[in-house]
mmCIF file of C-alpha atoms in Angstrom:
data_model
loop_
_atom_site.group_PDB
_atom_site.id
_atom_site.type_symbol
_atom_site.label_atom_id
_atom_site.label_comp_id
_atom_site.label_asym_id
_atom_site.label_seq_id
_atom_site.Cartn_x
_atom_site.Cartn_y
_atom_site.Cartn_z
ATOM 1 C CA UNK A 1380 -11.222 -41.040 -16.041
ATOM 2 C CA UNK A 1381 -13.039 -41.050 -12.742
ATOM 3 C CA UNK A 1382 -11.057 -41.898 -9.639
ATOM 4 C CA UNK A 1383 -7.736 -42.085 -11.404
ATOM 5 C CA UNK A 1384 -4.905 -41.839 -8.958
ATOM 6 C CA UNK A 1385 -2.147 -39.775 -10.507
ATOM 7 C CA UNK A 1386 1.174 -41.475 -10.480
ATOM 8 C CA UNK A 1387 3.604 -38.954 -9.204
ATOM 9 C CA UNK A 1388 6.929 -40.641 -8.955
ATOM 10 C CA UNK A 1389 7.729 -41.108 -5.273
ATOM 11 C CA UNK A 1390 11.393 -41.290 -6.121
ATOM 12 C CA UNK A 1391 13.103 -38.126 -4.979
ATOM 13 C CA UNK A 1392 16.482 -37.255 -6.284
ATOM 14 C CA UNK A 1393 19.244 -36.942 -3.748
ATOM 15 C CA UNK A 1394 21.653 -35.927 -6.468
ATOM 16 C CA UNK A 1395 21.930 -32.142 -6.647
ATOM 17 C CA UNK A 1396 20.529 -30.691 -9.824
ATOM 18 C CA UNK A 1397 22.984 -28.261 -11.433
ATOM 19 C CA UNK A 1398 20.557 -25.845 -13.179
ATOM 20 C CA UNK A 1399 18.525 -25.616 -9.968
ATOM 21 C CA UNK A 1400 21.601 -24.783 -7.897
ATOM 22 C CA UNK A 1401 22.716 -22.188 -10.434
ATOM 23 C CA UNK A 1402 19.250 -20.591 -10.374
ATOM 24 C CA UNK A 1403 19.096 -20.535 -6.559
ATOM 25 C CA UNK A 1404 22.573 -18.988 -6.440
ATOM 26 C CA UNK A 1405 21.529 -16.270 -8.903
ATOM 27 C CA UNK A 1406 18.508 -15.462 -6.723
ATOM 28 C CA UNK A 1407 20.707 -15.382 -3.599
ATOM 29 C CA UNK A 1408 23.153 -12.946 -5.192
ATOM 30 C CA UNK A 1409 20.329 -10.752 -6.517
ATOM 31 C CA UNK A 1410 18.676 -10.651 -3.094
ATOM 32 C CA UNK A 1411 21.929 -9.558 -1.457
ATOM 33 C CA UNK A 1412 22.314 -6.951 -4.141
ATOM 34 C CA UNK A 1413 26.098 -7.155 -4.543
ATOM 35 C CA UNK A 1414 28.117 -9.527 -6.657
ATOM 36 C CA UNK A 1415 31.112 -10.650 -4.631
ATOM 37 C CA UNK A 1416 33.000 -13.902 -4.159
ATOM 38 C CA UNK A 1417 31.657 -14.221 -0.627
ATOM 39 C CA UNK A 1418 28.068 -13.923 -1.808
ATOM 40 C CA UNK A 1419 28.665 -16.328 -4.659
ATOM 41 C CA UNK A 1420 30.249 -19.025 -2.473
ATOM 42 C CA UNK A 1421 27.635 -18.607 0.247
ATOM 43 C CA UNK A 1422 24.918 -18.793 -2.395
ATOM 44 C CA UNK A 1423 26.246 -22.072 -3.750
ATOM 45 C CA UNK A 1424 26.487 -23.522 -0.216
ATOM 46 C CA UNK A 1425 22.943 -22.424 0.668
ATOM 47 C CA UNK A 1426 21.605 -23.725 -2.658
ATOM 48 C CA UNK A 1427 23.294 -27.084 -2.102
ATOM 49 C CA UNK A 1428 21.929 -27.369 1.436
ATOM 50 C CA UNK A 1429 18.415 -26.405 0.326
ATOM 51 C CA UNK A 1430 18.347 -28.853 -2.560
ATOM 52 C CA UNK A 1431 19.696 -31.647 -0.351
ATOM 53 C CA UNK A 1432 17.353 -30.918 2.532
ATOM 54 C CA UNK A 1433 14.225 -30.445 0.411
ATOM 55 C CA UNK A 1434 14.626 -32.641 -2.662
ATOM 56 C CA UNK A 1435 12.025 -32.050 -5.362
ATOM 57 C CA UNK A 1436 10.126 -34.958 -6.863
ATOM 58 C CA UNK A 1437 11.395 -35.960 -10.286
ATOM 59 C CA UNK A 1438 9.085 -34.362 -12.823
ATOM 60 C CA UNK A 1439 8.816 -35.099 -16.506
ATOM 61 C CA UNK A 1440 9.340 -31.516 -17.546
ATOM 62 C CA UNK A 1441 10.074 -31.534 -21.265
ATOM 63 C CA UNK A 1442 11.225 -27.936 -21.048
ATOM 64 C CA UNK A 1443 12.943 -26.444 -24.070
ATOM 65 C CA UNK A 1444 13.979 -22.803 -24.213
ATOM 66 C CA UNK A 1445 13.521 -20.993 -27.502
ATOM 67 C CA UNK A 1446 14.933 -17.462 -27.030
ATOM 68 C CA UNK A 1447 13.048 -16.042 -30.004
ATOM 69 C CA UNK A 1448 9.819 -17.652 -28.884
ATOM 70 C CA UNK A 1449 10.261 -16.336 -25.330
ATOM 71 C CA UNK A 1450 10.844 -12.839 -26.675
ATOM 72 C CA UNK A 1451 7.716 -13.099 -28.818
ATOM 73 C CA UNK A 1452 5.713 -14.342 -25.835
ATOM 74 C CA UNK A 1453 6.950 -11.471 -23.646
ATOM 75 C CA UNK A 1454 6.223 -8.825 -26.267
ATOM 76 C CA UNK A 1455 2.756 -10.256 -26.813
ATOM 77 C CA UNK A 1456 2.107 -10.405 -23.046
ATOM 78 C CA UNK A 1457 3.058 -6.759 -22.590
ATOM 79 C CA UNK A 1458 1.017 -5.694 -25.612
ATOM 80 C CA UNK A 1459 -1.977 -7.699 -24.410
ATOM 81 C CA UNK A 1460 -1.736 -6.324 -20.878
ATOM 82 C CA UNK A 1461 -1.565 -2.736 -22.017
ATOM 83 C CA UNK A 1462 -4.279 -3.012 -24.663
ATOM 84 C CA UNK A 1463 -6.725 -4.761 -22.378
ATOM 85 C CA UNK A 1464 -6.045 -2.648 -19.296
ATOM 86 C CA UNK A 1465 -8.226 -0.115 -21.082
ATOM 87 C CA UNK A 1466 -10.900 -2.792 -21.374
ATOM 88 C CA UNK A 1467 -10.881 -3.632 -17.663
ATOM 89 C CA UNK A 1468 -10.940 0.052 -16.778
ATOM 90 C CA UNK A 1469 -14.030 0.444 -18.943
ATOM 91 C CA UNK A 1470 -15.681 -2.558 -17.296
ATOM 92 C CA UNK A 1471 -14.953 -1.118 -13.876
ATOM 93 C CA UNK A 1472 -16.516 2.206 -14.815
ATOM 94 C CA UNK A 1473 -19.596 0.622 -16.380
ATOM 95 C CA UNK A 1474 -22.636 0.301 -14.146
ATOM 96 C CA UNK A 1475 -23.589 -3.243 -13.142
ATOM 97 C CA UNK A 1476 -24.953 -5.861 -13.452
ATOM 98 C CA UNK A 1477 -21.871 -7.666 -14.613
ATOM 99 C CA UNK A 1478 -23.008 -10.742 -16.523
ATOM 100 C CA UNK A 1479 -20.323 -13.395 -16.285
ATOM 101 C CA UNK A 1480 -19.842 -16.896 -17.611
ATOM 102 C CA UNK A 1481 -17.605 -19.885 -17.038
ATOM 103 C CA UNK A 1482 -16.209 -21.178 -20.313
ATOM 104 C CA UNK A 1483 -14.339 -24.424 -20.905
ATOM 105 C CA UNK A 1484 -11.376 -24.116 -23.257
ATOM 106 C CA UNK A 1485 -9.717 -27.413 -24.249
ATOM 107 C CA UNK A 1486 -6.031 -27.111 -25.069
ATOM 108 C CA UNK A 1487 -4.220 -28.918 -27.839
ATOM 109 C CA UNK A 1488 -1.028 -29.734 -25.959
ATOM 110 C CA UNK A 1489 -1.112 -32.447 -23.326
ATOM 111 C CA UNK A 1490 2.007 -31.826 -21.278
ATOM 112 C CA UNK A 1491 1.833 -30.599 -17.684
ATOM 113 C CA UNK A 1492 4.288 -27.824 -18.445
ATOM 114 C CA UNK A 1493 2.278 -26.522 -21.388
ATOM 115 C CA UNK A 1494 -0.934 -26.618 -19.354
ATOM 116 C CA UNK A 1495 0.616 -24.805 -16.402
ATOM 117 C CA UNK A 1496 2.435 -22.214 -18.467
ATOM 118 C CA UNK A 1497 -0.632 -21.455 -20.561
ATOM 119 C CA UNK A 1498 -2.806 -21.100 -17.455
ATOM 120 C CA UNK A 1499 -0.284 -18.752 -15.839
ATOM 121 C CA UNK A 1500 0.036 -16.680 -19.021
ATOM 122 C CA UNK A 1501 -3.725 -16.467 -19.450
ATOM 123 C CA UNK A 1502 -4.354 -15.343 -15.905
ATOM 124 C CA UNK A 1503 -1.748 -12.620 -16.235
ATOM 125 C CA UNK A 1504 -3.573 -10.866 -19.063
ATOM 126 C CA UNK A 1505 -6.842 -9.091 -18.386
ATOM 127 C CA UNK A 1506 -10.014 -10.654 -19.716
ATOM 128 C CA UNK A 1507 -9.942 -14.109 -18.250
ATOM 129 C CA UNK A 1508 -9.304 -15.573 -14.863
ATOM 130 C CA UNK A 1509 -8.691 -19.272 -14.558
ATOM 131 C CA UNK A 1510 -10.934 -20.926 -12.001
ATOM 132 C CA UNK A 1511 -10.288 -24.588 -12.694
ATOM 133 C CA UNK A 1512 -7.828 -26.704 -14.638
ATOM 134 C CA UNK A 1513 -8.477 -30.304 -15.676
ATOM 135 C CA UNK A 1514 -5.293 -32.223 -16.130
ATOM 136 C CA UNK A 1515 -6.920 -35.352 -17.574
ATOM 137 C CA UNK A 1516 -8.490 -33.489 -20.506
ATOM 138 C CA UNK A 1517 -6.090 -30.520 -20.602
ATOM 139 C CA UNK A 1518 -8.984 -28.135 -20.176
ATOM 140 C CA UNK A 1519 -8.854 -24.648 -18.743
ATOM 141 C CA UNK A 1520 -12.022 -23.145 -17.255
ATOM 142 C CA UNK A 1521 -12.184 -19.389 -17.586
ATOM 143 C CA UNK A 1522 -14.317 -16.818 -15.874
ATOM 144 C CA UNK A 1523 -15.270 -14.258 -18.517
ATOM 145 C CA UNK A 1524 -16.739 -10.832 -17.830
ATOM 146 C CA UNK A 1525 -19.286 -9.168 -20.115
ATOM 147 C CA UNK A 1526 -20.505 -12.549 -21.311
ATOM 148 C CA UNK A 1527 -23.764 -11.132 -22.683
ATOM 149 C CA UNK A 1528 -21.773 -9.851 -25.626
ATOM 150 C CA UNK A 1529 -21.808 -12.812 -28.067
ATOM 151 C CA UNK A 1530 -18.268 -12.084 -29.208
ATOM 152 C CA UNK A 1531 -16.764 -12.083 -25.711
ATOM 153 C CA UNK A 1532 -16.781 -15.850 -25.182
ATOM 154 C CA UNK A 1533 -15.268 -16.563 -28.604
ATOM 155 C CA UNK A 1534 -12.703 -13.863 -28.060
ATOM 156 C CA UNK A 1535 -11.682 -15.394 -24.738
ATOM 157 C CA UNK A 1536 -11.344 -18.852 -26.297
ATOM 158 C CA UNK A 1537 -9.290 -17.550 -29.193
ATOM 159 C CA UNK A 1538 -6.996 -15.635 -26.887
ATOM 160 C CA UNK A 1539 -6.311 -18.797 -24.858
ATOM 161 C CA UNK A 1540 -5.443 -20.759 -27.995
ATOM 162 C CA UNK A 1541 -3.247 -17.952 -29.225
ATOM 163 C CA UNK A 1542 -1.483 -17.906 -25.873
ATOM 164 C CA UNK A 1543 -1.043 -21.669 -26.021
ATOM 165 C CA UNK A 1544 0.628 -21.370 -29.400
ATOM 166 C CA UNK A 1545 2.988 -18.694 -28.099
ATOM 167 C CA UNK A 1546 3.796 -20.646 -24.923
ATOM 168 C CA UNK A 1547 4.527 -23.777 -26.964
ATOM 169 C CA UNK A 1548 6.744 -21.678 -29.226
ATOM 170 C CA UNK A 1549 8.652 -20.421 -26.186
ATOM 171 C CA UNK A 1550 8.995 -23.492 -23.967
ATOM 172 C CA UNK A 1551 7.611 -26.484 -25.839
ATOM 173 C CA UNK A 1552 9.177 -29.478 -27.502
ATOM 174 C CA UNK A 1553 8.884 -29.863 -31.270
ATOM 175 C CA UNK A 1554 5.818 -32.071 -30.777
ATOM 176 C CA UNK A 1555 4.134 -29.399 -28.626
ATOM 177 C CA UNK A 1556 4.766 -26.699 -31.208
ATOM 178 C CA UNK A 1557 3.395 -28.951 -33.931
ATOM 179 C CA UNK A 1558 0.257 -29.667 -31.923
ATOM 180 C CA UNK A 1559 -0.303 -26.053 -30.877
ATOM 181 C CA UNK A 1560 -0.257 -25.009 -34.524
ATOM 182 C CA UNK A 1561 -2.800 -27.671 -35.374
ATOM 183 C CA UNK A 1562 -6.556 -27.206 -35.498
ATOM 184 C CA UNK A 1563 -8.659 -26.498 -32.467
ATOM 185 C CA UNK A 1564 -10.055 -29.665 -30.754
ATOM 186 C CA UNK A 1565 -13.066 -31.337 -32.378
ATOM 187 C CA UNK A 1566 -16.472 -30.075 -31.490
ATOM 188 C CA UNK A 1567 -15.051 -27.139 -29.599
ATOM 189 C CA UNK A 1568 -14.636 -24.659 -32.382
ATOM 190 C CA UNK A 1569 -16.010 -21.167 -32.008
ATOM 191 C CA UNK A 1570 -19.649 -21.580 -31.062
ATOM 192 C CA UNK B 870 23.205 17.215 -15.750
ATOM 193 C CA UNK B 871 23.148 14.915 -18.718
ATOM 194 C CA UNK B 872 19.902 15.456 -20.662
ATOM 195 C CA UNK B 873 19.543 11.683 -21.191
ATOM 196 C CA UNK B 874 19.577 11.086 -17.456
ATOM 197 C CA UNK B 875 17.031 13.847 -16.984
ATOM 198 C CA UNK B 876 14.808 12.266 -19.632
ATOM 199 C CA UNK B 877 15.127 8.885 -17.899
ATOM 200 C CA UNK B 878 14.194 10.483 -14.563
ATOM 201 C CA UNK B 879 11.153 12.140 -16.088
ATOM 202 C CA UNK B 880 10.036 8.965 -17.862
ATOM 203 C CA UNK B 881 10.569 7.013 -14.641
ATOM 204 C CA UNK B 882 8.379 9.456 -12.736
ATOM 205 C CA UNK B 883 5.649 9.217 -15.382
ATOM 206 C CA UNK B 884 5.755 5.406 -15.301
ATOM 207 C CA UNK B 885 5.556 5.428 -11.491
ATOM 208 C CA UNK B 886 2.505 7.659 -11.636
ATOM 209 C CA UNK B 887 0.846 5.474 -14.291
ATOM 210 C CA UNK B 888 1.531 2.365 -12.222
ATOM 211 C CA UNK B 889 -0.056 3.927 -9.163
ATOM 212 C CA UNK B 890 -3.097 4.988 -11.225
ATOM 213 C CA UNK B 891 -3.468 1.395 -12.455
ATOM 214 C CA UNK B 892 -3.348 0.073 -8.877
ATOM 215 C CA UNK B 893 -5.943 2.680 -7.868
ATOM 216 C CA UNK B 894 -8.222 1.556 -10.709
ATOM 217 C CA UNK B 895 -7.871 -2.012 -9.482
ATOM 218 C CA UNK B 896 -8.916 -0.977 -5.981
ATOM 219 C CA UNK B 897 -11.919 0.955 -7.331
ATOM 220 C CA UNK B 898 -12.869 -2.206 -9.233
ATOM 221 C CA UNK B 899 -12.662 -4.200 -5.999
ATOM 222 C CA UNK B 900 -15.176 -1.850 -4.428
ATOM 223 C CA UNK B 901 -17.544 -1.768 -7.384
ATOM 224 C CA UNK B 902 -17.671 -5.387 -8.496
ATOM 225 C CA UNK B 903 -20.336 -7.471 -6.764
ATOM 226 C CA UNK B 904 -18.844 -10.916 -6.099
ATOM 227 C CA UNK B 905 -15.598 -12.773 -5.512
ATOM 228 C CA UNK B 906 -14.996 -13.936 -9.079
ATOM 229 C CA UNK B 907 -15.510 -10.548 -10.723
ATOM 230 C CA UNK B 908 -13.516 -8.907 -7.953
ATOM 231 C CA UNK B 909 -10.599 -11.202 -8.626
ATOM 232 C CA UNK B 910 -10.491 -9.763 -12.158
ATOM 233 C CA UNK B 911 -10.129 -6.297 -10.713
ATOM 234 C CA UNK B 912 -7.710 -7.353 -7.990
ATOM 235 C CA UNK B 913 -5.185 -9.214 -10.120
ATOM 236 C CA UNK B 914 -5.028 -7.709 -13.607
ATOM 237 C CA UNK B 915 -4.700 -3.933 -13.150
ATOM 238 C CA UNK B 916 -2.523 -4.607 -10.151
ATOM 239 C CA UNK B 917 -0.026 -6.691 -12.150
ATOM 240 C CA UNK B 918 0.273 -3.961 -14.772
ATOM 241 C CA UNK B 919 0.524 -1.382 -11.995
ATOM 242 C CA UNK B 920 3.402 -3.191 -10.320
ATOM 243 C CA UNK B 921 5.096 -3.677 -13.704
ATOM 244 C CA UNK B 922 4.847 0.038 -14.541
ATOM 245 C CA UNK B 923 5.951 1.150 -11.080
ATOM 246 C CA UNK B 924 8.972 -1.154 -11.180
ATOM 247 C CA UNK B 925 9.864 0.039 -14.697
ATOM 248 C CA UNK B 926 9.734 3.585 -13.335
ATOM 249 C CA UNK B 927 11.962 2.678 -10.384
ATOM 250 C CA UNK B 928 14.401 0.954 -12.771
ATOM 251 C CA UNK B 929 14.698 4.106 -14.861
ATOM 252 C CA UNK B 930 15.513 6.134 -11.765
ATOM 253 C CA UNK B 931 17.927 3.677 -10.135
ATOM 254 C CA UNK B 932 19.881 2.685 -13.285
ATOM 255 C CA UNK B 933 22.065 0.181 -11.477
ATOM 256 C CA UNK B 934 22.507 -3.246 -13.112
ATOM 257 C CA UNK B 935 22.250 -5.237 -9.883
ATOM 258 C CA UNK B 936 19.111 -3.343 -8.805
ATOM 259 C CA UNK B 937 17.730 -4.092 -12.240
ATOM 260 C CA UNK B 938 18.283 -7.789 -11.566
ATOM 261 C CA UNK B 939 16.469 -7.583 -8.237
ATOM 262 C CA UNK B 940 13.557 -5.715 -9.832
ATOM 263 C CA UNK B 941 13.447 -8.302 -12.607
ATOM 264 C CA UNK B 942 13.219 -10.972 -9.920
ATOM 265 C CA UNK B 943 10.249 -9.158 -8.350
ATOM 266 C CA UNK B 944 8.464 -9.035 -11.713
ATOM 267 C CA UNK B 945 9.226 -12.719 -12.317
ATOM 268 C CA UNK B 946 7.798 -13.829 -8.986
ATOM 269 C CA UNK B 947 4.853 -11.470 -9.285
ATOM 270 C CA UNK B 948 3.970 -13.083 -12.616
ATOM 271 C CA UNK B 949 4.494 -16.572 -11.274
ATOM 272 C CA UNK B 950 2.729 -16.360 -7.929
ATOM 273 C CA UNK B 951 -0.238 -14.057 -8.441
ATOM 274 C CA UNK B 952 -2.027 -16.425 -10.900
ATOM 275 C CA UNK B 953 -1.636 -19.298 -8.444
ATOM 276 C CA UNK B 954 -3.110 -17.293 -5.591
ATOM 277 C CA UNK B 955 -5.974 -15.896 -7.662
ATOM 278 C CA UNK B 956 -6.687 -19.339 -9.095
ATOM 279 C CA UNK B 957 -7.005 -20.854 -5.620
ATOM 280 C CA UNK B 958 -9.276 -18.059 -4.435
ATOM 281 C CA UNK B 959 -11.434 -18.348 -7.576
ATOM 282 C CA UNK B 960 -11.588 -22.121 -7.316
ATOM 283 C CA UNK B 961 -12.774 -22.163 -3.739
ATOM 284 C CA UNK B 962 -15.174 -19.285 -4.424
ATOM 285 C CA UNK B 963 -16.726 -21.215 -7.304
ATOM 286 C CA UNK B 964 -17.041 -24.415 -5.310
ATOM 287 C CA UNK B 965 -18.763 -22.697 -2.424
ATOM 288 C CA UNK B 966 -21.250 -21.136 -4.807
ATOM 289 C CA UNK B 967 -20.034 -17.543 -4.619
ATOM 290 C CA UNK B 968 -20.830 -16.864 -8.252
ATOM 291 C CA UNK B 969 -22.922 -13.783 -7.623
ATOM 292 C CA UNK B 970 -26.591 -13.337 -6.865
ATOM 293 C CA UNK B 971 -27.539 -13.259 -10.545
ATOM 294 C CA UNK B 972 -25.781 -16.486 -11.387
ATOM 295 C CA UNK B 973 -23.756 -17.173 -14.498
ATOM 296 C CA UNK B 974 -24.976 -16.762 -18.059
ATOM 297 C CA UNK B 975 -23.255 -19.928 -19.088
ATOM 298 C CA UNK B 976 -21.443 -22.530 -17.071
ATOM 299 C CA UNK B 977 -19.355 -25.240 -18.705
ATOM 300 C CA UNK B 978 -17.839 -26.416 -15.446
ATOM 301 C CA UNK B 979 -20.953 -27.312 -13.472
ATOM 302 C CA UNK B 980 -21.918 -30.405 -15.569
ATOM 303 C CA UNK B 981 -18.355 -31.712 -15.262
ATOM 304 C CA UNK B 982 -18.342 -31.349 -11.499
ATOM 305 C CA UNK B 983 -21.796 -32.930 -11.214
ATOM 306 C CA UNK B 984 -20.632 -36.033 -13.082
ATOM 307 C CA UNK B 985 -19.174 -37.081 -9.799
ATOM 308 C CA UNK B 986 -15.519 -37.479 -10.519
ATOM 309 C CA UNK B 987 -14.633 -35.470 -7.475
#
């Protein structure tokens, strides 16, 4: 896997992408703060110009939206943030030294979207900050605080896998969901 | 005045206060933690919750659908951009050896970087 050059498709679409234009228009209207025909038409024009002037590379996204899964992910995110804000507050009040560790957590899903979404979700909840992501092996490297506690590393790993399952349930294809429910990668079980 | 609106105002004020307290805790963490990586914990996490709470408080006081959309947009971009920024800071901090004077208890990344696939 050394020196592999990633093949990003150099082909850039000149055809405007409807969901993208709709999304840009929604942002435009929200930023103006009033819903009027003028804003709507201007938004569509600006969105068209932007997507024609700065075409995005074609990406194999594989994005599926599962409303129930998204809701579950959001509820879990909020719950996790609130429950562990107490934890971070305690860590801040504790006297140093702060023993830390870098832990590799291999993911079960292989897609770029799953990897990115899981990394974003993980870094939004207290307890782990992502310092490196390996695309070739789908591995996330976490910086964990309080690593002298033997449970902390396992807890961090489990929370990443749990997050992966939720992210797959919210945005993944059927294959992703299947894989995220599967067992943890070989040789990387709780140590 | 409608008691429901009064309750929403009060709850909004409480949420605003809580959000500010969270941000303050994050700043205290910035001062107390010793190195870049631990500081990034304190800088990103409590701050995200703080912003979320403060915006929820503002929403309860504004109560206008279009403002709600704008605030939702702020939350969305906050969630999407702050991990990217903190990841880049953490990544460059790790690669320049800013892992703290006491080192790490365990490091799974170092062997992978030393293999020479950079």
